Coordinates of C-alpha atoms in Angstrom, one line a residue:
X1 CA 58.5 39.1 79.6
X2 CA 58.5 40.9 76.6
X3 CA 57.5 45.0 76.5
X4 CA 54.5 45.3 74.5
X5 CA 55.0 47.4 71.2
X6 CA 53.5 51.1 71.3
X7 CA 50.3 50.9 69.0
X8 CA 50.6 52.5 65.4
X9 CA 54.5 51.6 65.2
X10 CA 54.6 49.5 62.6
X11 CA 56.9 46.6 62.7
X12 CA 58.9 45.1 59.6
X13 CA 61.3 42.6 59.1
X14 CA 64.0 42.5 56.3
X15 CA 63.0 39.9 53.7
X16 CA 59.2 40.6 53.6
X17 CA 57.8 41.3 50.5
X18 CA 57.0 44.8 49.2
X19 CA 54.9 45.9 46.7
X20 CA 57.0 47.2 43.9
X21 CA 57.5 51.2 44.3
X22 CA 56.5 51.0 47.9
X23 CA 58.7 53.7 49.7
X24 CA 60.7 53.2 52.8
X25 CA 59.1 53.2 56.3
X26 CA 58.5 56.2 57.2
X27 CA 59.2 56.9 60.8
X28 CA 57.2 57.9 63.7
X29 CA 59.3 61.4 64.3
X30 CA 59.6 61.9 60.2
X31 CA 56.5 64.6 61.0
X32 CA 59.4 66.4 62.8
X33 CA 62.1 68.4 60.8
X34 CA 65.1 65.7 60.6
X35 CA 68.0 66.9 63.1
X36 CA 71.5 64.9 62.3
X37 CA 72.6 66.6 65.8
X38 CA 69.7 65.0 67.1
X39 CA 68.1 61.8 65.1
X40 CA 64.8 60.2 65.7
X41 CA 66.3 56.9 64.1
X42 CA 68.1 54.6 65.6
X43 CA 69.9 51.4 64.4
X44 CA 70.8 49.1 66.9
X45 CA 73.4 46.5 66.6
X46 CA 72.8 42.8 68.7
X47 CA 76.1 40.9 69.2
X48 CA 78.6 42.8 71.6
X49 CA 76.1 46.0 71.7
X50 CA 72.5 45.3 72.8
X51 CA 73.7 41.4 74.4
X52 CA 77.1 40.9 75.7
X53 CA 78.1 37.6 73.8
X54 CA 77.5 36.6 70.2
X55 CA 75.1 34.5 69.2
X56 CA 76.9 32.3 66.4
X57 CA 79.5 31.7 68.8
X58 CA 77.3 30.7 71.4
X59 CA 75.6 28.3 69.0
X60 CA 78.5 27.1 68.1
X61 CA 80.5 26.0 71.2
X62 CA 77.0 24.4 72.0
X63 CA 76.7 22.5 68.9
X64 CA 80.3 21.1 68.7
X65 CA 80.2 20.3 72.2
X66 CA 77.2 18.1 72.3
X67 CA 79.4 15.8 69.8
X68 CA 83.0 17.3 68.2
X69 CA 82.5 15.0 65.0
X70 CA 80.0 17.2 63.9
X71 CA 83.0 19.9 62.8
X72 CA 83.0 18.7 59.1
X73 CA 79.5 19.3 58.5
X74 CA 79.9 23.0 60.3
X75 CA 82.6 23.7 57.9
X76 CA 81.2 22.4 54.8
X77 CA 78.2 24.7 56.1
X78 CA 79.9 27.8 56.3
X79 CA 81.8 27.1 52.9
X80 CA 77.9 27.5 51.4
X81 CA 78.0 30.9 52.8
X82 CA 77.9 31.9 56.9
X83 CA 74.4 32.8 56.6
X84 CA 74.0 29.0 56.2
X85 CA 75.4 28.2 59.0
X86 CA 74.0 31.2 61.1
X87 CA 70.5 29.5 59.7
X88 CA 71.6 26.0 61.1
X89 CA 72.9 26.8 64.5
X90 CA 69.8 29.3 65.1
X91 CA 67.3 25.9 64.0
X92 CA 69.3 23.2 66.1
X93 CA 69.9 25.3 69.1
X94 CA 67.7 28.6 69.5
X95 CA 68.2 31.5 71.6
X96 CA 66.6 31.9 75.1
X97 CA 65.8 35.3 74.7
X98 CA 64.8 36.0 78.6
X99 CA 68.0 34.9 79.6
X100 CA 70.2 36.6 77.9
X101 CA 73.0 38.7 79.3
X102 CA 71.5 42.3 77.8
X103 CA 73.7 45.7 78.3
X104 CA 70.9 47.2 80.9
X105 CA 72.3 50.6 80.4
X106 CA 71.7 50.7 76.5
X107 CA 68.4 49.3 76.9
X108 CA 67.7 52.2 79.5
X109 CA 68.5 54.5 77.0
X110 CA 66.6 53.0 74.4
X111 CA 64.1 53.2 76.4
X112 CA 63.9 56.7 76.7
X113 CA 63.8 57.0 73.0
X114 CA 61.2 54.9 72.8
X115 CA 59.0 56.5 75.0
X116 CA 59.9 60.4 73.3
X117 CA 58.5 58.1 69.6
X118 CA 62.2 57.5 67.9
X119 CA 62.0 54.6 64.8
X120 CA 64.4 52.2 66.6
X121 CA 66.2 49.2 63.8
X122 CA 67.4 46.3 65.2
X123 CA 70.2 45.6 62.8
X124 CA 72.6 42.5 63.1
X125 CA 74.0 39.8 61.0
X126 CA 73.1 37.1 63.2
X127 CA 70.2 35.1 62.0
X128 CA 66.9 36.8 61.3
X129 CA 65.0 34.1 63.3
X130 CA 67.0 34.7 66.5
X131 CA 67.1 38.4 66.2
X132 CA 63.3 38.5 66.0
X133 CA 63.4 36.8 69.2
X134 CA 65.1 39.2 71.2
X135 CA 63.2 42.1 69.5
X136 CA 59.6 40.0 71.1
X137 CA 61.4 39.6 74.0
X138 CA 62.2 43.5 74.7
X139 CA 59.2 45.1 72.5
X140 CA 61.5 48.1 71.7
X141 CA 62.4 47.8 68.2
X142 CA 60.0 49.0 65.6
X143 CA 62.1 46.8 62.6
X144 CA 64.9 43.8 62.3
X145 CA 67.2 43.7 59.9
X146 CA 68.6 40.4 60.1
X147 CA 70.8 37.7 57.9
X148 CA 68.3 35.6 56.3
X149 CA 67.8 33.7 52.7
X150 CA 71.3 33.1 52.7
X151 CA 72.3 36.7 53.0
X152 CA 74.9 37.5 55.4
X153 CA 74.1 41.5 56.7
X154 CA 76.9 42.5 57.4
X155 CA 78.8 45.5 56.6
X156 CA 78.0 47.7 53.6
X157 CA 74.7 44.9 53.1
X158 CA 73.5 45.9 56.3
X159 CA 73.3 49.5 55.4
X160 CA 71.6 48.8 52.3
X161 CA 69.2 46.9 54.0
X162 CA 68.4 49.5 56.5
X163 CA 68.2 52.0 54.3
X164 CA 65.6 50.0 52.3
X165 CA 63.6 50.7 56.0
X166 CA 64.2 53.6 57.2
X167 CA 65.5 55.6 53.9
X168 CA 67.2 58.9 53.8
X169 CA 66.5 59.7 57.5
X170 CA 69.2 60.8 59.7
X171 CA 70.0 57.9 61.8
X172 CA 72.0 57.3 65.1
X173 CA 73.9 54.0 65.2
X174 CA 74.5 52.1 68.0
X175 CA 77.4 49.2 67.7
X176 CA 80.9 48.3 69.0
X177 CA 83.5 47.3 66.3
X178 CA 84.7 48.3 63.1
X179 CA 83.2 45.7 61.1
X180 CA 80.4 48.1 60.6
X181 CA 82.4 50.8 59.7
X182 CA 80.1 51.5 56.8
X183 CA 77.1 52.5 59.1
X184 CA 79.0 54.5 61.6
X185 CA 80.7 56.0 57.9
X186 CA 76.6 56.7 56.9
X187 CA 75.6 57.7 60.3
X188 CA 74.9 61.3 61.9
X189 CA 75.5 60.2 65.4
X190 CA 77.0 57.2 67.0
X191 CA 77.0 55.6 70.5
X192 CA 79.7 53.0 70.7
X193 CA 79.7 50.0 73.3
X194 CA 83.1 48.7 74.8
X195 CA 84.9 49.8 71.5
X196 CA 88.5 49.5 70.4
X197 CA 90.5 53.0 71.2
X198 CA 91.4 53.7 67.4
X199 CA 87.4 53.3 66.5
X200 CA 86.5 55.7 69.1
X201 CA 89.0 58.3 68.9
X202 CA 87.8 58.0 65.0
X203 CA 83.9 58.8 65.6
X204 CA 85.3 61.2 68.2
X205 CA 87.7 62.8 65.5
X206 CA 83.9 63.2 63.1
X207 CA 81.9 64.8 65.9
X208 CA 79.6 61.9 65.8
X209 CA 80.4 60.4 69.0
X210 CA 77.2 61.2 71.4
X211 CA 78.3 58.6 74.1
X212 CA 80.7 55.2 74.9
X213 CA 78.9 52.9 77.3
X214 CA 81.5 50.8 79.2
X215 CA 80.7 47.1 80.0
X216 CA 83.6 46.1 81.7
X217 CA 83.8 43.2 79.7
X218 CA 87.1 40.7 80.2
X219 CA 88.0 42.3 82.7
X220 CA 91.1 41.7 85.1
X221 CA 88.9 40.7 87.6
X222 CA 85.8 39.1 86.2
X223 CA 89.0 36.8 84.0
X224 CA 90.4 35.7 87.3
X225 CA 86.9 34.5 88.5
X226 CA 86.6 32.5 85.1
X227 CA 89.1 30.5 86.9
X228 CA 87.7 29.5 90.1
X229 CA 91.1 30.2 92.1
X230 CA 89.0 29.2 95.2
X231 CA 89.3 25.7 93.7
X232 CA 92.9 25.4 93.9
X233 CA 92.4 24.6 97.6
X234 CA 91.5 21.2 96.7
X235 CA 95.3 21.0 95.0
X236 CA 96.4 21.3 98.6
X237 CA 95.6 16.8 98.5
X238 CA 98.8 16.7 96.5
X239 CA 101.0 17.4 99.9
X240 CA 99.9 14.7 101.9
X241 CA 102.0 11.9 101.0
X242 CA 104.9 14.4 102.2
X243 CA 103.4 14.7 105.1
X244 CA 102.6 11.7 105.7
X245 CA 106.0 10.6 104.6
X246 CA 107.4 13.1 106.7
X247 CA 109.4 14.5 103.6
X248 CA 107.4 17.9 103.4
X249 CA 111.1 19.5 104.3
X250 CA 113.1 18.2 101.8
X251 CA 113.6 21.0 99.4
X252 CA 113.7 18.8 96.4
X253 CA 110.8 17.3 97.5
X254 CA 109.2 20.4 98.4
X255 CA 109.6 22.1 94.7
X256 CA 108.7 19.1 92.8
X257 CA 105.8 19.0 94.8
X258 CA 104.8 23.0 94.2
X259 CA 105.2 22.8 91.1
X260 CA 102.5 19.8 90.5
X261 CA 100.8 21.5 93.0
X262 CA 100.7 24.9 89.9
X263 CA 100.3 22.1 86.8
X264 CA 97.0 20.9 88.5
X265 CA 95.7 24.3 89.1
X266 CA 96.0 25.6 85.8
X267 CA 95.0 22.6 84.4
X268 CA 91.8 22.6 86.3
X269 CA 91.3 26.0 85.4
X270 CA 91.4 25.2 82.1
X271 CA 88.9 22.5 82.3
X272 CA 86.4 24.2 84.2
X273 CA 87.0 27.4 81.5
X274 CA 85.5 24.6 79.2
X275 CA 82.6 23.3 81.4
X276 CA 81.6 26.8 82.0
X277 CA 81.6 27.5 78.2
X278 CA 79.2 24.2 77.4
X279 CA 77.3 25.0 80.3
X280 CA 76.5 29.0 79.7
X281 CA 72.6 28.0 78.6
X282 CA 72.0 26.0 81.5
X283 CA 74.2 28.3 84.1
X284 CA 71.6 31.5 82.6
X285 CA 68.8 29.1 84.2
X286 CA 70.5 28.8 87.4
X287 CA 69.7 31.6 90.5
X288 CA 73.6 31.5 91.6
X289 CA 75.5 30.2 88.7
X290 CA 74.2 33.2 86.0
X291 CA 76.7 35.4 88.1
X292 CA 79.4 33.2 86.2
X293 CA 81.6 35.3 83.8
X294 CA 80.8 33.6 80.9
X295 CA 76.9 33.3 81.4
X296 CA 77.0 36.8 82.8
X297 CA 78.6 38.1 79.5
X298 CA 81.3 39.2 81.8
X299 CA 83.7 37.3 80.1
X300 CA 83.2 36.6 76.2
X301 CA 83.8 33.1 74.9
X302 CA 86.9 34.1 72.4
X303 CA 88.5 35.6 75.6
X304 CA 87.7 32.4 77.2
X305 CA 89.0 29.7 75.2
X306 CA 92.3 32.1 74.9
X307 CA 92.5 32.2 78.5
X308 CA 91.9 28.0 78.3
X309 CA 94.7 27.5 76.1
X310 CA 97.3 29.2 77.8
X311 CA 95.9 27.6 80.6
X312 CA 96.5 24.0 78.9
X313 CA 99.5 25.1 77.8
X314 CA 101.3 26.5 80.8
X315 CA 100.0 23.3 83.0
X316 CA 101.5 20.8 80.5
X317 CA 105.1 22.8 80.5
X318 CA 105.4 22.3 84.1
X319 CA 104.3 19.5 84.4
X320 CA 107.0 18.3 82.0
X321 CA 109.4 19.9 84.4
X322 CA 108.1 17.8 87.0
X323 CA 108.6 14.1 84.6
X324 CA 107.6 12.8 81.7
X325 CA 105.5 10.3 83.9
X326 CA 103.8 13.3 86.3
X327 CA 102.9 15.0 83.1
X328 CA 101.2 11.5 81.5
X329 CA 99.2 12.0 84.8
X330 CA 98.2 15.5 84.6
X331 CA 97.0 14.4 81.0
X332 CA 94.8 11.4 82.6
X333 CA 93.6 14.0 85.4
X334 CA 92.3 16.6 82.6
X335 CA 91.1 13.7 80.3
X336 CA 89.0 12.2 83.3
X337 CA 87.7 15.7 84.7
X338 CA 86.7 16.6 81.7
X339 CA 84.6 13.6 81.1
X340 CA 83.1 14.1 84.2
X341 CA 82.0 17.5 83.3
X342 CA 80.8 17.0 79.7
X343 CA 78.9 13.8 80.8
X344 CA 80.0 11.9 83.5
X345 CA 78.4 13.9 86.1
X346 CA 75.1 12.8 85.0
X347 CA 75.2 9.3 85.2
X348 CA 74.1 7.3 88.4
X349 CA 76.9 6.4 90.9
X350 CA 79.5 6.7 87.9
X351 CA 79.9 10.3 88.7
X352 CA 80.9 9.4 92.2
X353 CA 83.4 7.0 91.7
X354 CA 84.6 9.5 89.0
X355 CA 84.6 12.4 91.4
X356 CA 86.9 10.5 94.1
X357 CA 89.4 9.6 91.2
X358 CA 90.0 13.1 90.5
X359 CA 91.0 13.5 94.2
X360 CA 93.1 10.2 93.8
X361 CA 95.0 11.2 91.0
X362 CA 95.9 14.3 93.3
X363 CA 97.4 12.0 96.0
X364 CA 99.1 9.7 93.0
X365 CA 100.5 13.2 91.8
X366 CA 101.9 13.5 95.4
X367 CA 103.6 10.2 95.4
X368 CA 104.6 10.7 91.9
X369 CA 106.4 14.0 92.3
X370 CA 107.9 13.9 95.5
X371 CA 109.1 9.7 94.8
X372 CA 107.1 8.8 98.0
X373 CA 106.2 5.0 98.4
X374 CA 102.7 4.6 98.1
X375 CA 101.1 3.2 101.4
X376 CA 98.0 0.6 101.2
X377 CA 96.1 1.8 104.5
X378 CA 97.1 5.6 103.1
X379 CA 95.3 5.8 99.8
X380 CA 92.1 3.2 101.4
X381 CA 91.6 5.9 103.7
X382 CA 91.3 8.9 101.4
X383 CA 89.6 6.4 99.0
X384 CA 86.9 6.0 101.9
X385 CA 86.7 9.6 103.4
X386 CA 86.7 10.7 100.0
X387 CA 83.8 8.7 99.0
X388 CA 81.8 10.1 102.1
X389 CA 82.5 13.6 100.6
X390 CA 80.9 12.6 97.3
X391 CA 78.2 11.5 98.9
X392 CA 77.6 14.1 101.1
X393 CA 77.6 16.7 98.5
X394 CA 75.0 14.4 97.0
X395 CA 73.3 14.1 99.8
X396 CA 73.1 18.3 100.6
X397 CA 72.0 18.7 97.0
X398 CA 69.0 16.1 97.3
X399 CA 68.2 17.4 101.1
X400 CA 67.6 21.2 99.0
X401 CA 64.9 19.6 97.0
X402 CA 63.0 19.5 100.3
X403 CA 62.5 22.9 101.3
X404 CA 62.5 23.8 96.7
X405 CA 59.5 21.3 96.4
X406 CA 61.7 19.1 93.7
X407 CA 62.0 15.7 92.8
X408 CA 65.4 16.0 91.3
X409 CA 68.6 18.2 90.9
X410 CA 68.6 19.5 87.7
X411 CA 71.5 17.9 85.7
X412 CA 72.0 15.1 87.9
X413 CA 70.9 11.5 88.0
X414 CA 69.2 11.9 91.9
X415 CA 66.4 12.6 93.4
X416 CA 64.7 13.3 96.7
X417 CA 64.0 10.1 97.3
X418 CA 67.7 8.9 97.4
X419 CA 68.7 10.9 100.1
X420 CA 68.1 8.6 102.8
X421 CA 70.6 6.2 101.5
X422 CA 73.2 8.7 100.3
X423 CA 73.5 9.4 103.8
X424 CA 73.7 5.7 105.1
X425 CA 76.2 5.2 102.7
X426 CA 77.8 8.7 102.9
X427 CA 77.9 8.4 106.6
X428 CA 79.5 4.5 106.5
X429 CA 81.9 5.6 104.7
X430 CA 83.2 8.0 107.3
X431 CA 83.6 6.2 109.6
X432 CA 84.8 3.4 108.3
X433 CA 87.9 5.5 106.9
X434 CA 87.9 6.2 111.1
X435 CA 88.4 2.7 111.4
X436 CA 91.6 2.6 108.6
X437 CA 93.1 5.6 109.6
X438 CA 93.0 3.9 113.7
X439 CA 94.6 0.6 112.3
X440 CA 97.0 2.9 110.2
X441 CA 97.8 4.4 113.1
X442 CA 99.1 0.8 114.6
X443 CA 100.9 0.0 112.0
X444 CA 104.7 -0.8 111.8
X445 CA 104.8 1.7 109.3
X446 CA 103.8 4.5 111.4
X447 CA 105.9 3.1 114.3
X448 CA 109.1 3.6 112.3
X449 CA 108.1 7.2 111.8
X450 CA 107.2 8.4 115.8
X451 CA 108.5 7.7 119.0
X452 CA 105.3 7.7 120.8
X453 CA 102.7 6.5 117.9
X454 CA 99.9 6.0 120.5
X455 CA 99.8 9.8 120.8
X456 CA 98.6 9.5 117.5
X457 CA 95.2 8.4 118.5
X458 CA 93.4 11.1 119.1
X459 CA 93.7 11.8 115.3
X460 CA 90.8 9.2 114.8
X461 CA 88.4 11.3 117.2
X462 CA 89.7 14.5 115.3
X463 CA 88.3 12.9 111.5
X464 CA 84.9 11.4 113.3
X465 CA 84.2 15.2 114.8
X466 CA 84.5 16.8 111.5
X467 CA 82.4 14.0 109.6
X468 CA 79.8 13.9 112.1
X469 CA 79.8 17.8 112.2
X470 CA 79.4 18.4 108.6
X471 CA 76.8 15.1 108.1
X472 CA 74.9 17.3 110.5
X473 CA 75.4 20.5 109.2
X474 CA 73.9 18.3 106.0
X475 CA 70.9 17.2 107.6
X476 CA 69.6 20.7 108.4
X477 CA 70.4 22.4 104.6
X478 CA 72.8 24.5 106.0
X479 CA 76.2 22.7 104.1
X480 CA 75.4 24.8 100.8
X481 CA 79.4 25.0 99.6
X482 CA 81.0 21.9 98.4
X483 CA 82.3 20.3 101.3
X484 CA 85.7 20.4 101.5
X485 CA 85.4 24.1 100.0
X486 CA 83.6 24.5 103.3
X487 CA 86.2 22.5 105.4
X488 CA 88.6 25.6 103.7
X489 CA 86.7 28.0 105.5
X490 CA 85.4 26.5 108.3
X491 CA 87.4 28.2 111.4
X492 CA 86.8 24.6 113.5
X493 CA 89.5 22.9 111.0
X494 CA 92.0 25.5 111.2
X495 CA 91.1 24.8 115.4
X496 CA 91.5 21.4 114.7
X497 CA 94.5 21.4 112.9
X498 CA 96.4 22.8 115.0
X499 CA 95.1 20.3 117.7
X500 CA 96.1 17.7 115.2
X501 CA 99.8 19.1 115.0
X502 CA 100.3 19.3 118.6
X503 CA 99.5 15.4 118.5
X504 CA 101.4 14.7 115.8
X505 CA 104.5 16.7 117.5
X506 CA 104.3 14.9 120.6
X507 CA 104.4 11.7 118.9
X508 CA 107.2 12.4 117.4

């Protein structure tokens, strides 16, 4: 909710008309003798100071990520000037001012200066009309200076403008990069935000510097979260064929298989690097996912795509040591996921079947790598327990509506009222991968493998105890991670694995 303005500040906005001769603003503390140790100005900048993103860029990933064909037209945009475009992006897509990620600790600070009657400037080059949203949204700032009328403000035109408001008066600038060198070069005092070393020891070198205010932004540790390591779990799929094919020991095999096992991981980094960066409005909205690096501002979107790249890059180069064929996979795999995350996902029933073919492509990645015959009864019954995943994470997302009072999940095509036959159908298809994996377990196939194969049965009862356990875990809202994220760190498979290996030993 936006901070009401203190009465008798007036409020101005570069590009409003002037009488001719009119002077400058004159501040609330010009009554008291100016102090360049101590100015009662101060001149805020927006992008990477007072937020932690940038605005255009933001606008930008969202606009050529709705539809990439719309590239030309951006670049014939900023050709005319990159006001124009700044104007563009800010009319097709806004800014949600209450939801952006704001640097707390400035805004604490300017707070303070508000409250003691300092003449705060908001002064950025992004576009006047979203500028003078987040000024309403925080009711600090007693004037914007903003790119507007296809002026860009930036630089030396962003001093002049300010000076047009706030003239001669001693001013403290607030910013974090050298691209306005001329303001901290016309300043008295300066506070810089997450700066570059050689700009800081600078200011510091002038006696300006008052204060650096560190973000921790890009971070070691906030990057690695930008990849979802926790994910790569799910990369784990790509072993079973070995094991299956009882070739998880043959060293060849073995490496092969790592290293598709590394390919898929960094390329699902990657991708989900991209969904987070098309998703950052939407994740803002969401009570768990606005802790994500990019919608956090923890992680800026330049670093991002960076980290994306040599993401992309370092998947396809080992996946091309795998084979020329494993690496035409990986490239179906990303294609597909990222489908699914740009728009699959939202479409009825097509986002399920989409969501077990990523996991399928993980087992054909197995086979691939490690040359492993594919098996019929093998891939019907990951097909099938797969499918009862899907569903079940469906069905745990619908079940929430319940206790949220919702009639459908936000970016998804189901509602509340589905939820009775996700779980028929989720639930079916559990057990009927029971039934497969039983006649599997019957089949000459397997009894070429074990000397005892009937030993083997108890693996059936092992599968229905963990579906029925988490269909039930389900039903009463308390399943809130994916599911087989929560299979990862459920202590009852690590118990039931290893009751699954003494079974499998004995039958052997």
């Amino acid at each position: 909710m936006a901070r009401e303005r203190e009465a008798g500040h007036p409020v101005a906005a570069v590009g409003e008309a002037r009488p001719a001769g009119e002077s400058p603003l004159e501040p609330p503390g010009a009554a008291v003798p100016p102090n360049p140790l101590d100015p009662r100005v101060a001149v805020v900048d927006l992008d990477g100071t007072l937020i932690q993103t940038d605005l255009l860029v933001e606008g930008l990933t969202a606009h050529l990520g709705q539809n990439v064909l719309r590239l030309p037209a951006a670049i014939a945009l900023l050709q005319r000037g990159k006001a124009h475009l700044k104007r563009a992006m800010a009319e097709r897509h806004g800014v949600q001012a209450d939801r952006l990620p704001y640097n707390q600790e400035l805004i604490e600070d300017l707070q303070q200066r508000k409250n003691r009657g300092d003449f705060l400037v908001l002064a950025t080059a992004a576009d006047s009309e979203l500028a003078q949203a987040v000024a309403d949204e925080l009711g600090l700032f007693d004037a914007v200076v903003a790119s507007s009328d296809g002026i860009n403000r930036r630089g030396a035109r962003k001093l002049e403008a300010v000076r047009a408001v706030i003239g001669d008066q001693p001013f403290l600038f607030v910013g974090d990069d050298k691209e306005d060198r001329a303001l901290f070069d016309a300043a008295d005092a300066a506070i810089l935000v997450d700066p570059p070393e050689s700009l800081r020891r600078d200011l510091e070198a002038s006696g300006k510097l008052r204060r650096v205010i560190r973000t921790g932004k890009n971070s070691a540790k906030s990057t690695l979260k930008l990849l979802r390591p926790h994910q790569w779990t799910k990369n784990l799929l790509i072993l079973a064929p070995a094991v299956a094919g009882h070739k998880l020991f043959d060293w060849a095999t073995l490496e092969a298989l790592l290293l598709a096992i590394v390919a898929f991981s960094l390329a699902a980094s990657a991708v989900y690097i991209c969904n987070d960066a098309l998703d950052v409005r939407a994740d803002r909205a969401h009570p768990v996912k606005r802790r994500r690096p990019l919608a956090s501002g923890a992680v800026r979107l330049p670093r991002a795509a960076a980290v994306a790249f040599a993401l992309a890059l370092g998947a396809v180069l080992t996946a091309a040591l795998v084979g020329p064929d494993f690496l035409a996979l990986l490239l179906l795999y990303a294609t597909v996921s990222t489908a699914y995350s740009m728009w699959l996902k939202s479409l009825l029933v097509v986002d399920l079947f989409t969501l077990v073919s990523l996991y399928i492509l993980r087992l054909a990645a197995g086979h691939l790598a490690g040359h492993i015959a594919y098996s019929f009864w093998f891939m019907m019954f990951f097909f099938l327990m797969l499918m009862g995943l899907a569903l079940l994470k469906r069905y745990s997302e619908t079940k929430m509506l319940e206790t949220r009072g919702l009639t459908s999940v936000e970016g998804r095509a189901y509602l509340a009222a589905d939820t009775p036959i996700l779980a028929a159908v989720g639930a079916s298809s559990m057990m009927a991968s029971v039934v497969i994996l039983s006649l599997y377990l019957q089949s000459e196939a397997v009894k070429d493998l074990y000397s005892h194969p009937l030993r083997l049965a108890p693996l059936a009862a092992v599968v229905m105890f963990v579906a029925l356990r988490l269909w039930l875990l389900a039903s009463r809202s308390e399943l809130e991670k994916d599911p087989i994220l929560h299979l990862a760190s459920d202590p009852y498979t690590y118990v039931l694995g290893a009751v699954s290996f003494a079974f499998v030993y004995l039958a052997s």
